């Protein structure tokens, strides 16, 4: 154990004396061994790369350790350099340094590595299996040291976890500029990540892992609630009509586990199938799902009773989702709403459990007979699609939840293609729900963290945000009233729902005006001494930050969804309008090479500079994406950008002229 104080440990950076080796801790959730991908020559290069952080005289000792890590884990994490102090977001005043902005970034970095927050904390992975904050512990140490000594006249440059150094800049420049996984486009296939990450020259930053903006499960609960609520609205005539509607889905895992909670908030009956008893029991014990049933007949009786009584209830079915879809068709139980959140982005290694095998049988076959297992998955997907089709032919509304269900079902030969053989029969959650109903109007996942670490500050900011939204709602147009109402309801219930894990953080969906007004009110409250400083940010899964043709930008239909100009423009624009740090990533959610996404962080300290920056930057950060969505002829975005131009005379956006369809038809 180190005798240094927390501040001294940060300030020393890389210890001058090599620390002793650290034993592997089996109580911590560890990343799986990564694919063996480097040639002998490339392994030499990986070791050379790792050793360049250390003085020459230490190389002989360290090389053995690092070579062993590369063999055992497939990566060099430099475990012995992991600090002994507890990893969590401390109050900002506890961080050493000369720049309050740099201290805020330290707080956010530590939150992403907190054991209560991070998925594989010892491998510096925050979420999503490979979403890294840094590639190794020495990068962490060096970055924290730079942050502790930098001034507001410098900018720290981060190349995929590696701190390239401090460069002179000015007080209105970002304190940190982060790039993660940016590759020459032809080198962006999944195995390229494996290779270049093993070499120690790049990393997969996911969205909010490598950008220091993750806030634990709260973001998922909110996003899922908004999605399920709006999906229900597509099929319900009015509020009263929601009662008694039945929602069928699958998965009670990391993200999917939020579905029953969201179902309850939306007021429906939800049945979520889950094959893994551990996952189902965890969600049940957390109160995220009300009841667990493991018999199909019993489930049928229970659902009929719930429908008759128009209950709001969430039921976990311990078994395969395919069996539920088939049984309910045979029993003539009408399903109003359907989706799926099994991990089909990973179909052959445990993401999807095929019907016809129980959980243990499936795990055994997966490990011992992988080829046979694959044929079971494909057969199950064909059955799955056929059962969903039978229900939708009776009127069920089915949507894909960004988990590649339609993609894998189509590859397996399931009947999910539309008549044009190009599109899928069913929409994705972005195409039908989040895109037109939220992103095109500018509503997206705005978040903040109270840097004092005080729960009472979070409570005060919740109240401020609520007041701002309620005031805005009095004059907001009909088109966005529903979104405003949903988020007011969310923020009112936020304290009671105890959503905080890690830092004192909150998320809600707001449009450009809402984000600016809330931030302005926070800055005033800081200036008046009512609350401590606040870090603003957002998920990258937003209006303008992300270009991803099968997710965030899947409702762009002018052919430009395969371009990434919007995300790049966004991060450049944020950086000269006052962001405290900016980030741009390749990969995140849907995979390396499939998406470019960016984000920002901004420290509000109550100053006049912060007031100017927040207005200028948040205005651009949302309206950039609305302008692009408007140019793609999205009706709601045309409405929103016209409204933004009326409010801000300096904003002048090119509007599209719509072509009369008959002119094209008559060609
Ligand atoms: N919630 C969101 O906001 C969101 C957004 C985009 C994409 N997704 C996608 O949703 C998927 C799920 O994410 P996760 O973090 O919950 O993954 P996860 O692996 O933690 O959970 C999936 C669960 O599905 C269960 N399962 C698999 N096959 C099943 C079957 N046939 N029947 C019943 N249960 C089955 C598994 O046991 C597992 O617990 C991922 O592909 C993710 O990319 C989620």
Short mmCIF file of C-alpha atoms in Angstrom, two decimals, residues 300-573:
data_model
loop_
_atom_site.label_atom_id
_atom_site.label_comp_id
_atom_site.label_asym_id
_atom_site.label_seq_id
_atom_site.Cartn_x
_atom_site.Cartn_y
_atom_site.Cartn_z
CA UNK A 300 -51.34 -17.36 -19.67
CA UNK A 301 -53.79 -17.34 -16.74
CA UNK A 302 -51.95 -14.45 -15.07
CA UNK A 303 -51.89 -12.32 -18.23
CA UNK A 304 -55.62 -12.91 -18.90
CA UNK A 305 -56.36 -11.78 -15.33
CA UNK A 306 -54.17 -8.69 -15.74
CA UNK A 307 -55.89 -7.81 -19.02
CA UNK A 308 -59.36 -8.21 -17.48
CA UNK A 309 -58.47 -6.00 -14.53
CA UNK A 310 -56.49 -3.52 -16.73
CA UNK A 311 -53.58 -3.81 -14.32
CA UNK A 312 -50.23 -2.10 -14.57
CA UNK A 313 -47.83 -4.94 -13.83
CA UNK A 314 -44.47 -6.28 -14.98
CA UNK A 315 -44.04 -10.04 -15.22
CA UNK A 316 -40.79 -11.89 -15.87
CA UNK A 317 -41.22 -15.22 -17.64
CA UNK A 318 -38.33 -17.51 -16.80
CA UNK A 319 -37.84 -19.20 -20.16
CA UNK A 320 -37.47 -18.60 -23.86
CA UNK A 321 -39.24 -15.67 -25.52
CA UNK A 322 -40.04 -17.75 -28.62
CA UNK A 323 -42.21 -20.02 -26.47
CA UNK A 324 -44.15 -16.99 -25.19
CA UNK A 325 -44.87 -15.63 -28.68
CA UNK A 326 -46.03 -19.11 -29.86
CA UNK A 327 -48.08 -19.89 -26.76
CA UNK A 328 -49.90 -16.55 -26.81
CA UNK A 329 -50.81 -17.05 -30.47
CA UNK A 330 -52.17 -20.55 -29.74
CA UNK A 331 -54.10 -19.22 -26.74
CA UNK A 332 -55.45 -16.30 -28.78
CA UNK A 333 -53.98 -13.69 -26.42
CA UNK A 334 -53.77 -10.38 -28.25
CA UNK A 335 -50.39 -8.64 -27.93
CA UNK A 336 -50.51 -4.88 -28.44
CA UNK A 337 -46.81 -4.11 -28.49
CA UNK A 338 -43.73 -6.25 -29.10
CA UNK A 339 -39.96 -5.93 -29.17
CA UNK A 340 -36.82 -7.84 -28.22
CA UNK A 341 -33.66 -7.02 -26.33
CA UNK A 342 -31.70 -10.24 -26.39
CA UNK A 343 -28.04 -9.50 -27.23
CA UNK A 344 -28.23 -10.33 -30.91
CA UNK A 345 -25.22 -8.15 -31.69
CA UNK A 346 -23.43 -11.23 -30.28
CA UNK A 347 -25.56 -14.19 -31.53
CA UNK A 348 -23.17 -17.16 -31.32
CA UNK A 349 -21.50 -16.67 -27.96
CA UNK A 350 -24.33 -16.24 -25.46
CA UNK A 351 -26.22 -13.20 -26.68
CA UNK A 352 -29.19 -15.25 -27.88
CA UNK A 353 -30.45 -18.50 -26.35
CA UNK A 354 -32.25 -20.74 -28.86
CA UNK A 355 -35.68 -22.22 -28.22
CA UNK A 356 -35.70 -25.98 -27.70
CA UNK A 357 -32.72 -26.01 -25.32
CA UNK A 358 -32.78 -25.10 -21.66
CA UNK A 359 -30.24 -22.60 -20.28
CA UNK A 360 -27.71 -25.23 -19.13
CA UNK A 361 -27.98 -27.28 -22.34
CA UNK A 362 -27.43 -24.15 -24.40
CA UNK A 363 -24.34 -23.13 -22.41
CA UNK A 364 -22.87 -26.59 -22.79
CA UNK A 365 -23.48 -26.79 -26.54
CA UNK A 366 -22.14 -23.27 -27.06
CA UNK A 367 -18.82 -24.25 -25.47
CA UNK A 368 -18.48 -27.80 -26.79
CA UNK A 369 -20.29 -27.85 -30.13
CA UNK A 370 -20.26 -24.24 -31.39
CA UNK A 371 -21.20 -25.13 -35.00
CA UNK A 372 -24.22 -27.17 -33.88
CA UNK A 373 -25.18 -24.34 -31.50
CA UNK A 374 -25.17 -21.92 -34.44
CA UNK A 375 -27.72 -24.04 -36.33
CA UNK A 376 -29.96 -24.04 -33.22
CA UNK A 377 -29.77 -20.24 -33.01
CA UNK A 378 -30.67 -19.89 -36.69
CA UNK A 379 -33.60 -22.29 -36.40
CA UNK A 380 -34.83 -20.45 -33.30
CA UNK A 381 -34.60 -17.08 -35.07
CA UNK A 382 -36.72 -18.40 -37.95
CA UNK A 383 -39.32 -19.63 -35.43
CA UNK A 384 -39.08 -16.35 -33.52
CA UNK A 385 -39.72 -14.28 -36.67
CA UNK A 386 -42.57 -16.54 -37.79
CA UNK A 387 -44.31 -16.24 -34.42
CA UNK A 388 -43.93 -12.44 -34.37
CA UNK A 389 -45.30 -12.31 -37.94
CA UNK A 390 -48.41 -14.22 -36.91
CA UNK A 391 -49.09 -11.67 -34.18
CA UNK A 392 -48.40 -8.61 -36.34
CA UNK A 393 -50.78 -9.95 -38.98
CA UNK A 394 -53.45 -9.57 -36.26
CA UNK A 395 -52.35 -5.98 -35.51
CA UNK A 396 -49.48 -6.15 -33.02
CA UNK A 397 -47.05 -3.21 -33.32
CA UNK A 398 -43.48 -4.63 -33.32
CA UNK A 399 -40.26 -2.60 -33.31
CA UNK A 400 -36.55 -3.51 -33.33
CA UNK A 401 -34.70 -2.27 -30.24
CA UNK A 402 -31.30 -1.68 -31.84
CA UNK A 403 -30.15 -5.19 -30.85
CA UNK A 404 -29.79 -6.55 -34.43
CA UNK A 405 -32.84 -8.84 -34.08
CA UNK A 406 -34.05 -8.12 -37.62
CA UNK A 407 -30.56 -8.30 -39.07
CA UNK A 408 -29.77 -11.71 -37.56
CA UNK A 409 -33.28 -13.08 -38.19
CA UNK A 410 -32.91 -12.11 -41.87
CA UNK A 411 -29.44 -13.68 -42.09
CA UNK A 412 -30.90 -16.88 -40.61
CA UNK A 413 -33.59 -16.92 -43.31
CA UNK A 414 -36.43 -15.61 -41.13
CA UNK A 415 -39.20 -13.75 -42.95
CA UNK A 416 -38.52 -10.21 -41.86
CA UNK A 417 -37.74 -8.43 -45.13
CA UNK A 418 -40.10 -5.83 -46.60
CA UNK A 419 -41.55 -6.31 -50.08
CA UNK A 420 -38.74 -4.25 -51.66
CA UNK A 421 -36.21 -6.85 -50.30
CA UNK A 422 -34.04 -3.95 -49.08
CA UNK A 423 -35.72 -2.74 -45.89
CA UNK A 424 -37.00 -4.74 -42.96
CA UNK A 425 -40.69 -5.36 -42.41
CA UNK A 426 -40.53 -3.64 -39.02
CA UNK A 427 -39.10 -0.26 -38.00
CA UNK A 428 -36.29 0.34 -35.55
CA UNK A 429 -36.97 2.28 -32.34
CA UNK A 430 -35.20 5.29 -33.83
CA UNK A 431 -37.04 5.23 -37.17
CA UNK A 432 -40.48 5.22 -35.63
CA UNK A 433 -40.06 6.58 -32.14
CA UNK A 434 -36.96 8.46 -30.94
CA UNK A 435 -36.05 9.92 -34.35
CA UNK A 436 -39.28 11.67 -35.36
CA UNK A 437 -40.71 12.17 -31.86
CA UNK A 438 -37.56 13.39 -30.08
CA UNK A 439 -34.35 13.95 -32.09
CA UNK A 440 -36.01 15.84 -34.97
CA UNK A 441 -37.40 18.35 -32.45
CA UNK A 442 -34.04 18.56 -30.66
CA UNK A 443 -35.04 16.50 -27.61
CA UNK A 444 -32.16 14.39 -26.37
CA UNK A 445 -30.31 13.07 -23.32
CA UNK A 446 -29.08 16.18 -21.52
CA UNK A 447 -27.35 15.36 -18.23
CA UNK A 448 -25.57 17.04 -15.35
CA UNK A 449 -23.40 16.11 -12.38
CA UNK A 450 -23.21 18.08 -9.13
CA UNK A 451 -19.45 18.44 -8.62
CA UNK A 452 -19.82 19.12 -4.89
CA UNK A 453 -20.88 15.47 -4.52
CA UNK A 454 -23.78 16.61 -2.32
CA UNK A 455 -27.15 14.85 -2.74
CA UNK A 456 -28.86 18.08 -1.60
CA UNK A 457 -27.33 19.91 -4.58
CA UNK A 458 -28.83 17.30 -6.89
CA UNK A 459 -32.20 17.76 -5.22
CA UNK A 460 -31.96 21.54 -5.73
CA UNK A 461 -30.99 21.14 -9.40
CA UNK A 462 -33.93 18.75 -9.91
CA UNK A 463 -36.25 21.41 -8.54
CA UNK A 464 -34.67 24.13 -10.71
CA UNK A 465 -34.94 21.98 -13.87
CA UNK A 466 -38.55 21.17 -13.08
CA UNK A 467 -39.49 24.85 -12.58
CA UNK A 468 -37.82 25.81 -15.87
CA UNK A 469 -39.64 23.09 -17.83
CA UNK A 470 -43.00 23.88 -16.23
CA UNK A 471 -42.61 27.54 -17.13
CA UNK A 472 -41.60 26.72 -20.71
CA UNK A 473 -44.51 24.37 -21.13
CA UNK A 474 -46.97 27.23 -20.64
CA UNK A 475 -45.93 28.71 -24.00
CA UNK A 476 -44.50 25.76 -25.91
CA UNK A 477 -46.24 24.65 -29.12
CA UNK A 478 -48.60 21.71 -29.26
CA UNK A 479 -46.02 19.61 -31.18
CA UNK A 480 -43.67 19.35 -28.18
CA UNK A 481 -46.11 19.47 -25.25
CA UNK A 482 -46.00 15.69 -24.79
CA UNK A 483 -42.20 15.54 -24.59
CA UNK A 484 -42.21 18.39 -22.07
CA UNK A 485 -44.88 16.68 -19.96
CA UNK A 486 -43.00 13.34 -19.95
CA UNK A 487 -39.82 14.96 -18.73
CA UNK A 488 -41.54 17.03 -16.07
CA UNK A 489 -43.12 13.81 -14.78
CA UNK A 490 -39.69 12.09 -14.90
CA UNK A 491 -37.89 14.82 -12.97
CA UNK A 492 -40.65 14.96 -10.35
CA UNK A 493 -40.25 11.23 -9.69
CA UNK A 494 -36.46 11.19 -9.95
CA UNK A 495 -35.68 11.62 -6.23
CA UNK A 496 -38.21 8.99 -5.21
CA UNK A 497 -36.96 6.50 -7.81
CA UNK A 498 -33.43 6.65 -6.31
CA UNK A 499 -31.62 6.52 -9.64
CA UNK A 500 -28.15 7.64 -8.56
CA UNK A 501 -25.27 5.17 -8.82
CA UNK A 502 -21.85 6.84 -8.55
CA UNK A 503 -21.70 10.62 -9.00
CA UNK A 504 -24.64 12.91 -8.16
CA UNK A 505 -26.00 12.84 -11.70
CA UNK A 506 -29.30 13.44 -13.45
CA UNK A 507 -30.57 12.92 -16.99
CA UNK A 508 -33.63 14.20 -18.81
CA UNK A 509 -34.63 14.82 -22.42
CA UNK A 510 -34.78 18.50 -23.35
CA UNK A 511 -34.63 20.48 -26.58
CA UNK A 512 -32.15 23.28 -27.35
CA UNK A 513 -34.17 25.93 -25.52
CA UNK A 514 -34.80 23.66 -22.54
CA UNK A 515 -31.13 22.72 -22.21
CA UNK A 516 -30.03 26.36 -22.42
CA UNK A 517 -32.62 27.60 -19.94
CA UNK A 518 -31.92 24.86 -17.39
CA UNK A 519 -28.15 25.42 -17.67
CA UNK A 520 -28.58 29.19 -17.34
CA UNK A 521 -30.67 28.72 -14.18
CA UNK A 522 -28.02 26.37 -12.70
CA UNK A 523 -25.29 28.90 -13.41
CA UNK A 524 -27.29 31.61 -11.62
CA UNK A 525 -27.87 29.34 -8.61
CA UNK A 526 -24.10 28.66 -8.48
CA UNK A 527 -23.35 32.38 -8.65
CA UNK A 528 -25.81 32.99 -5.78
CA UNK A 529 -24.12 30.33 -3.67
CA UNK A 530 -27.22 28.09 -3.59
CA UNK A 531 -25.36 25.11 -5.10
CA UNK A 532 -21.77 24.14 -5.93
CA UNK A 533 -20.37 23.85 -9.48
CA UNK A 534 -22.16 21.64 -12.01
CA UNK A 535 -20.79 19.62 -14.93
CA UNK A 536 -23.06 19.59 -17.98
CA UNK A 537 -22.93 16.89 -20.64
CA UNK A 538 -25.00 14.46 -22.62
CA UNK A 539 -25.07 10.95 -23.99
CA UNK A 540 -23.61 10.68 -27.50
CA UNK A 541 -26.89 8.92 -28.50
CA UNK A 542 -28.38 12.30 -29.38
CA UNK A 543 -29.73 14.70 -32.02
CA UNK A 544 -26.43 15.94 -33.47
CA UNK A 545 -23.59 14.04 -31.85
CA UNK A 546 -23.91 10.71 -33.64
CA UNK A 547 -23.90 9.53 -37.23
CA UNK A 548 -24.95 5.87 -37.17
CA UNK A 549 -26.96 4.63 -40.18
CA UNK A 550 -28.74 1.80 -38.35
CA UNK A 551 -29.41 3.67 -35.13
CA UNK A 552 -29.30 7.40 -34.35
CA UNK A 553 -29.52 8.50 -37.99
CA UNK A 554 -31.67 5.62 -39.25
CA UNK A 555 -34.55 8.05 -39.83
CA UNK A 556 -32.50 10.04 -42.36
CA UNK A 557 -33.82 9.07 -45.79
CA UNK A 558 -31.96 11.33 -48.27
CA UNK A 559 -29.03 8.91 -48.62
CA UNK A 560 -26.79 10.90 -46.28
CA UNK A 561 -27.11 8.47 -43.37
CA UNK A 562 -23.82 6.87 -44.45
CA UNK A 563 -21.95 10.15 -44.04
CA UNK A 564 -20.43 11.44 -40.81
CA UNK A 565 -20.23 15.19 -41.47
CA UNK A 566 -22.75 15.99 -38.73
CA UNK A 567 -20.83 14.32 -35.89
CA UNK A 568 -17.51 15.84 -37.00
CA UNK A 569 -18.99 19.31 -37.46
CA UNK A 570 -20.59 18.97 -34.06
CA UNK A 571 -17.45 18.33 -32.10
CA UNK A 572 -15.49 21.03 -33.94
CA UNK A 573 -18.31 23.51 -33.33
#
